[in-house]
Short mmCIF file of C-alpha atoms and ligand atoms in Angstrom, two decimals:
data_model
loop_
_atom_site.label_atom_id
_atom_site.label_comp_id
_atom_site.label_asym_id
_atom_site.label_seq_id
_atom_site.Cartn_x
_atom_site.Cartn_y
_atom_site.Cartn_z
CA UNK A 1 13.29 -35.47 -5.68
CA UNK A 2 14.41 -36.45 -2.19
CA UNK A 3 14.51 -33.89 0.62
CA UNK A 4 18.28 -33.52 0.23
CA UNK A 5 17.97 -33.08 -3.53
CA UNK A 6 15.38 -30.35 -2.98
CA UNK A 7 17.61 -28.50 -0.50
CA UNK A 8 20.59 -28.87 -2.84
CA UNK A 9 18.49 -27.42 -5.63
CA UNK A 10 17.61 -24.42 -3.41
CA UNK A 11 21.31 -23.95 -2.75
CA UNK A 12 22.36 -24.19 -6.39
CA UNK A 13 19.62 -21.86 -7.60
CA UNK A 14 20.36 -19.55 -4.68
CA UNK A 15 17.02 -17.75 -4.95
CA UNK A 16 13.44 -18.85 -4.42
CA UNK A 17 10.80 -16.42 -5.71
CA UNK A 18 8.04 -15.83 -3.16
CA UNK A 19 4.80 -15.38 -5.07
CA UNK A 20 1.38 -13.95 -4.27
CA UNK A 21 -0.91 -14.68 -7.19
CA UNK A 22 -4.49 -13.40 -7.49
CA UNK A 23 -5.49 -15.13 -10.71
CA UNK A 24 -4.63 -18.80 -11.31
CA UNK A 25 -4.86 -18.22 -15.08
CA UNK A 26 -1.62 -16.25 -14.75
CA UNK A 27 0.23 -19.28 -13.30
CA UNK A 28 1.40 -20.73 -16.64
CA UNK A 29 2.81 -17.54 -18.20
CA UNK A 30 4.39 -16.71 -14.82
CA UNK A 31 6.07 -20.12 -14.69
CA UNK A 32 7.40 -19.59 -18.23
CA UNK A 33 8.81 -16.19 -17.25
CA UNK A 34 10.55 -17.73 -14.21
CA UNK A 35 12.05 -20.58 -16.24
CA UNK A 36 13.28 -18.15 -18.88
CA UNK A 37 14.84 -16.06 -16.12
CA UNK A 38 16.81 -19.08 -14.88
CA UNK A 39 14.58 -19.66 -11.83
CA UNK A 40 12.68 -22.92 -12.30
CA UNK A 41 11.35 -22.72 -8.76
CA UNK A 42 8.48 -21.01 -6.97
CA UNK A 43 7.02 -20.65 -3.50
CA UNK A 44 3.33 -19.92 -4.05
CA UNK A 45 2.00 -18.34 -0.88
CA UNK A 46 -1.41 -19.13 0.57
CA UNK A 47 -2.20 -15.44 0.82
CA UNK A 48 -4.80 -15.57 -1.94
CA UNK A 49 -7.66 -17.86 -2.90
CA UNK A 50 -5.88 -18.66 -6.19
CA UNK A 51 -2.80 -20.26 -4.54
CA UNK A 52 -3.99 -23.87 -4.59
CA UNK A 53 -5.08 -23.75 -8.23
CA UNK A 54 -1.89 -21.93 -9.25
CA UNK A 55 0.22 -24.69 -7.62
CA UNK A 56 -1.81 -27.34 -9.47
CA UNK A 57 -1.52 -25.62 -12.84
CA UNK A 58 2.22 -24.91 -12.58
CA UNK A 59 3.06 -28.40 -11.31
CA UNK A 60 1.08 -30.11 -14.06
CA UNK A 61 2.41 -27.96 -16.88
CA UNK A 62 6.05 -27.84 -15.72
CA UNK A 63 6.98 -31.03 -13.85
CA UNK A 64 10.66 -30.00 -14.12
CA UNK A 65 9.95 -26.95 -11.94
CA UNK A 66 10.26 -27.13 -8.17
CA UNK A 67 6.95 -25.77 -6.88
CA UNK A 68 6.18 -25.38 -3.20
CA UNK A 69 3.68 -23.62 -0.98
CA UNK A 70 4.32 -20.71 1.36
CA UNK A 71 2.40 -19.06 4.22
CA UNK A 72 1.19 -22.51 5.26
CA UNK A 73 -0.22 -21.85 8.71
CA UNK A 74 -1.56 -25.29 9.67
CA UNK A 75 -1.39 -29.01 8.75
CA UNK A 76 -4.68 -28.86 6.84
CA UNK A 77 -3.28 -26.24 4.50
CA UNK A 78 -0.07 -28.26 4.10
CA UNK A 79 -2.12 -31.29 3.09
CA UNK A 80 -4.11 -29.21 0.60
CA UNK A 81 -0.90 -27.80 -0.92
CA UNK A 82 0.75 -31.21 -1.26
CA UNK A 83 -2.41 -32.62 -2.89
CA UNK A 84 -2.24 -29.79 -5.42
CA UNK A 85 1.37 -30.71 -6.25
CA UNK A 86 3.52 -28.70 -3.81
CA UNK A 87 6.91 -30.39 -3.29
CA UNK A 88 7.88 -28.36 -0.21
CA UNK A 89 6.17 -26.37 2.52
CA UNK A 90 7.24 -22.98 3.89
CA UNK A 91 5.69 -20.92 6.67
CA UNK A 92 6.32 -17.50 8.17
CA UNK A 93 6.39 -18.92 11.70
CA UNK A 94 7.00 -22.29 13.32
CA UNK A 95 3.83 -24.29 13.95
CA UNK A 96 4.92 -27.65 15.48
CA UNK A 97 1.75 -29.34 14.17
CA UNK A 98 2.51 -28.33 10.59
CA UNK A 99 6.14 -29.44 10.96
CA UNK A 100 5.13 -32.81 12.48
CA UNK A 101 2.64 -33.47 9.69
CA UNK A 102 5.27 -32.70 7.03
CA UNK A 103 7.97 -34.79 8.72
CA UNK A 104 5.55 -37.74 9.09
CA UNK A 105 4.66 -37.47 5.39
CA UNK A 106 8.27 -36.97 4.23
CA UNK A 107 7.58 -33.49 2.86
CA UNK A 108 10.46 -30.98 3.14
CA UNK A 109 9.30 -28.19 5.45
CA UNK A 110 10.99 -24.86 6.13
CA UNK A 111 9.30 -23.01 8.99
CA UNK A 112 10.12 -19.40 9.79
CA UNK A 113 12.22 -18.46 12.82
CA UNK A 114 13.97 -15.31 13.99
CA UNK A 115 15.13 -16.11 17.54
CA UNK A 116 17.49 -18.68 19.13
CA UNK A 117 14.57 -20.28 21.01
CA UNK A 118 12.64 -20.81 17.79
CA UNK A 119 15.74 -22.31 16.17
CA UNK A 120 15.98 -24.75 19.09
CA UNK A 121 12.34 -25.71 18.61
CA UNK A 122 13.10 -26.39 14.94
CA UNK A 123 16.11 -28.53 15.89
CA UNK A 124 14.05 -30.49 18.42
CA UNK A 125 11.60 -31.30 15.62
CA UNK A 126 14.45 -32.75 13.55
CA UNK A 127 15.01 -29.81 11.17
CA UNK A 128 18.31 -28.26 10.17
CA UNK A 129 17.05 -26.01 7.38
CA UNK A 130 14.95 -23.11 8.64
CA UNK A 131 13.58 -19.91 7.17
CA UNK A 132 15.01 -16.72 8.71
CA UNK A 133 12.05 -14.36 8.57
CA UNK A 134 11.64 -11.41 8.49
CA UNK A 135 15.38 -11.28 7.75
CA UNK A 136 16.13 -7.57 7.41
CA UNK A 137 13.81 -6.48 10.22
CA UNK A 138 15.27 -9.13 12.55
CA UNK A 139 18.90 -8.08 12.19
CA UNK A 140 19.79 -9.35 8.71
CA UNK A 141 23.27 -10.63 7.96
CA UNK A 142 24.56 -9.54 11.41
CA UNK A 143 21.98 -11.75 13.12
CA UNK A 144 22.89 -14.68 10.83
CA UNK A 145 26.53 -14.27 11.89
CA UNK A 146 25.43 -14.55 15.53
CA UNK A 147 23.44 -17.73 14.77
CA UNK A 148 26.54 -19.28 13.18
CA UNK A 149 28.26 -19.88 16.56
CA UNK A 150 25.62 -21.76 18.56
CA UNK A 151 23.75 -23.20 15.56
CA UNK A 152 26.48 -24.13 13.08
CA UNK A 153 24.44 -27.13 11.90
CA UNK A 154 21.56 -24.93 10.68
CA UNK A 155 21.29 -23.46 7.19
CA UNK A 156 18.81 -20.71 6.51
CA UNK A 157 16.49 -19.70 3.72
CA UNK A 158 16.37 -15.97 4.36
CA UNK A 159 13.42 -13.83 3.32
CA UNK A 160 11.88 -10.50 4.17
CA UNK A 161 13.39 -7.29 2.85
CA UNK A 162 15.92 -8.84 0.48
CA UNK A 163 16.49 -7.06 -2.82
CA UNK A 164 19.26 -6.49 -5.40
CA UNK A 165 21.08 -4.06 -3.08
CA UNK A 166 21.61 -6.52 -0.19
CA UNK A 167 21.37 -9.84 -2.03
CA UNK A 168 25.12 -10.38 -2.36
CA UNK A 169 25.67 -9.85 1.40
CA UNK A 170 23.29 -12.72 2.13
CA UNK A 171 24.86 -14.84 -0.63
CA UNK A 172 28.25 -14.54 1.11
CA UNK A 173 26.97 -15.61 4.53
CA UNK A 174 28.15 -19.22 5.06
CA UNK A 175 24.93 -20.33 6.79
CA UNK A 176 22.60 -19.12 4.04
CA UNK A 177 21.26 -21.99 1.96
CA UNK A 178 19.31 -19.69 -0.36
CA UNK A 179 17.48 -16.39 -0.23
CA UNK A 180 13.81 -15.88 -0.98
CA UNK A 181 11.91 -12.81 -1.94
CA UNK A 182 9.16 -11.17 -3.86
CA UNK A 183 11.10 -8.33 -5.48
CA UNK A 184 11.32 -10.02 -8.89
CA UNK A 185 7.71 -11.23 -8.83
CA UNK A 186 5.83 -8.25 -7.36
CA UNK A 187 2.01 -8.69 -7.45
CA UNK A 188 1.72 -5.64 -9.72
CA UNK A 189 4.00 -7.24 -12.33
CA UNK A 190 1.99 -10.47 -12.21
CA UNK A 191 -1.36 -8.63 -12.39
CA UNK A 192 -0.17 -6.58 -15.39
CA UNK A 193 1.24 -9.70 -17.04
CA UNK A 194 4.63 -8.01 -17.35
CA UNK A 195 6.43 -11.32 -17.97
CA UNK A 196 9.42 -9.74 -19.72
CA UNK A 197 10.18 -7.64 -16.65
CA UNK A 198 9.85 -10.67 -14.34
CA UNK A 199 12.30 -12.59 -16.55
CA UNK A 200 14.69 -9.63 -16.57
CA UNK A 201 14.59 -9.27 -12.77
CA UNK A 202 15.12 -13.03 -12.31
CA UNK A 203 18.16 -12.98 -14.60
CA UNK A 204 19.56 -9.93 -12.82
CA UNK A 205 19.04 -11.59 -9.43
CA UNK A 206 20.68 -14.91 -10.36
CA UNK A 207 23.72 -13.06 -11.71
CA UNK A 208 23.97 -10.73 -8.67
CA UNK A 209 23.75 -13.76 -6.39
CA UNK A 210 27.06 -15.02 -7.82
CA UNK A 211 28.98 -11.85 -6.89
CA UNK A 212 31.33 -12.27 -9.86
CA UNK A 213 34.34 -9.98 -9.72
CA UNK A 214 37.60 -9.97 -11.72
CA UNK A 215 40.44 -10.49 -9.27
CA UNK A 216 43.57 -10.70 -11.44
CA UNK A 217 44.83 -11.61 -14.90
CA UNK A 218 47.62 -14.16 -15.19
CA UNK A 219 50.05 -14.25 -18.12
CA UNK A 220 51.95 -17.37 -19.08
CA UNK A 221 55.74 -17.14 -19.46
CA UNK A 222 58.21 -19.74 -20.68
CA UNK A 223 60.16 -19.61 -17.42
CA UNK A 224 60.92 -17.54 -14.33
CA UNK A 225 63.55 -15.51 -16.15
CA UNK A 226 61.03 -14.36 -18.76
CA UNK A 227 58.49 -13.52 -16.04
CA UNK A 228 61.15 -11.47 -14.19
CA UNK A 229 61.89 -9.47 -17.36
CA UNK A 230 58.21 -8.70 -17.82
CA UNK A 231 57.96 -7.72 -14.14
CA UNK A 232 60.82 -5.25 -14.63
CA UNK A 233 58.84 -3.53 -17.39
CA UNK A 234 55.96 -2.99 -14.97
CA UNK A 235 58.34 -1.71 -12.27
CA UNK A 236 59.11 1.21 -14.62
CA UNK A 237 55.58 2.42 -13.86
CA UNK A 238 56.29 2.28 -10.16
CA UNK A 239 54.16 -0.82 -9.63
CA UNK A 240 55.30 -3.18 -6.89
CA UNK A 241 56.27 -6.73 -7.80
CA UNK A 242 56.37 -9.77 -5.55
CA UNK A 243 58.01 -13.02 -6.51
CA UNK A 244 56.42 -16.26 -5.29
CA UNK A 245 57.32 -19.89 -5.97
CA UNK A 246 55.21 -20.33 -9.10
CA UNK A 247 54.52 -16.75 -10.22
CA UNK A 248 55.36 -13.08 -9.73
CA UNK A 249 52.60 -10.63 -8.89
CA UNK A 250 52.49 -7.05 -10.20
CA UNK A 251 50.37 -5.21 -7.67
CA UNK A 252 47.41 -7.51 -7.01
CA UNK A 253 45.98 -7.44 -10.50
CA UNK A 254 48.62 -9.06 -12.71
CA UNK A 255 50.17 -12.47 -12.17
CA UNK A 256 53.20 -13.46 -14.25
CA UNK A 257 53.41 -17.23 -14.34
CA UNK A 258 56.86 -18.84 -14.13
CA UNK A 259 55.83 -21.42 -16.77
CA UNK A 260 53.30 -22.07 -19.50
CA UNK A 261 50.17 -22.77 -17.46
CA UNK A 262 46.41 -23.07 -18.18
CA UNK A 263 45.09 -21.02 -21.13
CA UNK A 264 46.80 -20.17 -24.40
CA UNK A 265 47.96 -16.81 -23.04
CA UNK A 266 47.17 -17.22 -19.37
CA UNK A 267 44.18 -17.07 -17.07
CA UNK A 268 41.65 -14.65 -15.63
CA UNK A 269 40.78 -15.17 -11.97
CA UNK A 270 37.15 -14.42 -11.18
CA UNK A 271 35.83 -14.40 -7.63
CA UNK A 272 32.38 -15.83 -6.84
CA UNK A 273 30.38 -15.99 -3.60
CA UNK A 274 29.91 -19.76 -3.71
CA UNK A 275 31.74 -21.91 -6.25
CA UNK A 276 29.27 -24.83 -6.34
CA UNK A 277 26.49 -22.35 -7.09
CA UNK A 278 28.62 -20.46 -9.63
CA UNK A 279 29.42 -23.71 -11.46
CA UNK A 280 25.69 -24.61 -11.56
CA UNK A 281 24.98 -21.15 -13.03
CA UNK A 282 27.87 -21.22 -15.53
CA UNK A 283 27.11 -24.75 -16.74
CA UNK A 284 23.81 -23.43 -18.06
CA UNK A 285 25.83 -20.88 -20.00
CA UNK A 286 28.04 -23.45 -21.70
CA UNK A 287 31.03 -23.70 -19.31
CA UNK A 288 32.21 -26.80 -17.51
CA UNK A 289 34.76 -27.52 -14.80
CA UNK A 290 38.18 -28.71 -15.98
CA UNK A 291 38.36 -32.04 -14.15
CA UNK A 292 41.07 -32.28 -11.55
CA UNK A 293 41.42 -28.52 -11.03
CA UNK A 294 38.96 -28.31 -8.12
CA UNK A 295 40.31 -27.68 -4.61
CA UNK A 296 38.19 -27.85 -1.46
CA UNK A 297 38.33 -26.27 2.01
CA UNK A 298 38.13 -28.15 5.32
CA UNK A 299 34.32 -28.13 5.16
CA UNK A 300 34.32 -29.72 1.70
CA UNK A 301 33.31 -26.49 -0.08
CA UNK A 302 35.02 -25.78 -3.39
CA UNK A 303 37.52 -22.93 -3.13
CA UNK A 304 39.07 -22.91 -6.63
CA UNK A 305 38.58 -24.52 -10.03
CA UNK A 306 39.23 -23.84 -13.70
CA UNK A 307 36.36 -23.83 -16.17
CA UNK A 308 36.38 -24.30 -19.93
CA UNK A 309 36.24 -23.22 -22.73
CA UNK A 310 38.82 -20.45 -22.45
CA UNK A 311 37.83 -16.86 -23.30
CA UNK A 312 39.96 -14.91 -25.78
CA UNK A 313 42.86 -17.26 -25.13
CA UNK A 314 42.53 -17.04 -21.34
CA UNK A 315 41.48 -19.89 -19.07
CA UNK A 316 38.94 -18.85 -16.43
CA UNK A 317 40.01 -19.53 -12.86
CA UNK A 318 37.13 -19.38 -10.38
CA UNK A 319 38.14 -18.46 -6.84
CA UNK A 320 36.19 -17.90 -3.65
C1 3PG B 401 8.02 -14.10 2.73
O1 3PG B 401 6.97 -14.55 3.12
O2 3PG B 401 9.01 -14.80 2.65
C2 3PG B 401 8.10 -12.65 2.46
O3 3PG B 401 6.87 -12.06 2.25
C3 3PG B 401 9.03 -12.31 1.35
O4 3PG B 401 9.57 -11.12 1.73
P1 3PG B 401 9.70 -9.88 0.75
O5 3PG B 401 8.34 -9.62 0.20
O6 3PG B 401 10.25 -8.76 1.57
O7 3PG B 401 10.66 -10.30 -0.35
#
């Protein structure tokens, strides 16, 4: 994988599990649990003596997984990690020597920063993906918003204090490439060999990351006249109706189409935090984008699309 492919993979997965492993023999069952949980990716931190061996074992057994090393504090450790099979290097802070070694050897490196000056150091070393660490303790999503103005070219992997309760806030931040964290791979779960719980937490996290929410249900009508008649029925309940050019809305939740549109009966609009990431997630669940229905914003990010197959006679309309 090229550097860009690796960063795209981080984005599409949305979450990178940050792992501290004490026993390299647990690496294989842990990797299986992650894959089953929809997270074929791991940052194995050099916080234990087993890290190097765990990277080797996972990389050999699961070449389709994206395995990297974390807590890499110097170039020597980076070299060791890459030799063991690490495909990317992460560190808690920014050590220019480590970054220079990685850049010279074409290894994606994501050093930790939490101040504007550190971000500038990262930029001067040629990086535009940085780790925001420790995220929560350094101001969290509010701080990321402040970085957006002066450093709009930088995307962040954010770690430190992220968990299911604040995950979606980070997922919505436009300058977040992916989040990282240890909450779904706590050392205790690994030490106990509680693989089922790790898989469950990974699945829960990947779903939460999407921020799926039903926005409205659209019903097809033969023409505007039919839609107007239906709208009048809803007005009897005191609901407000608003006629647009292609449909009439009843409150915000029901859309009455002025023609037969997508879906046998109509469509269900579902909001997601990031449509490219949502499509990546839904494709693994058997959906695919209806070609030609995608629309993009000025930055080239998808803002709407339809996916198929339809559900209970309703097309699914993904919106941002
Ligand atoms: C890291 O190095 O990225 C952090 O230890 C992960 O933070 P967390 O344990 O708070 O998830």
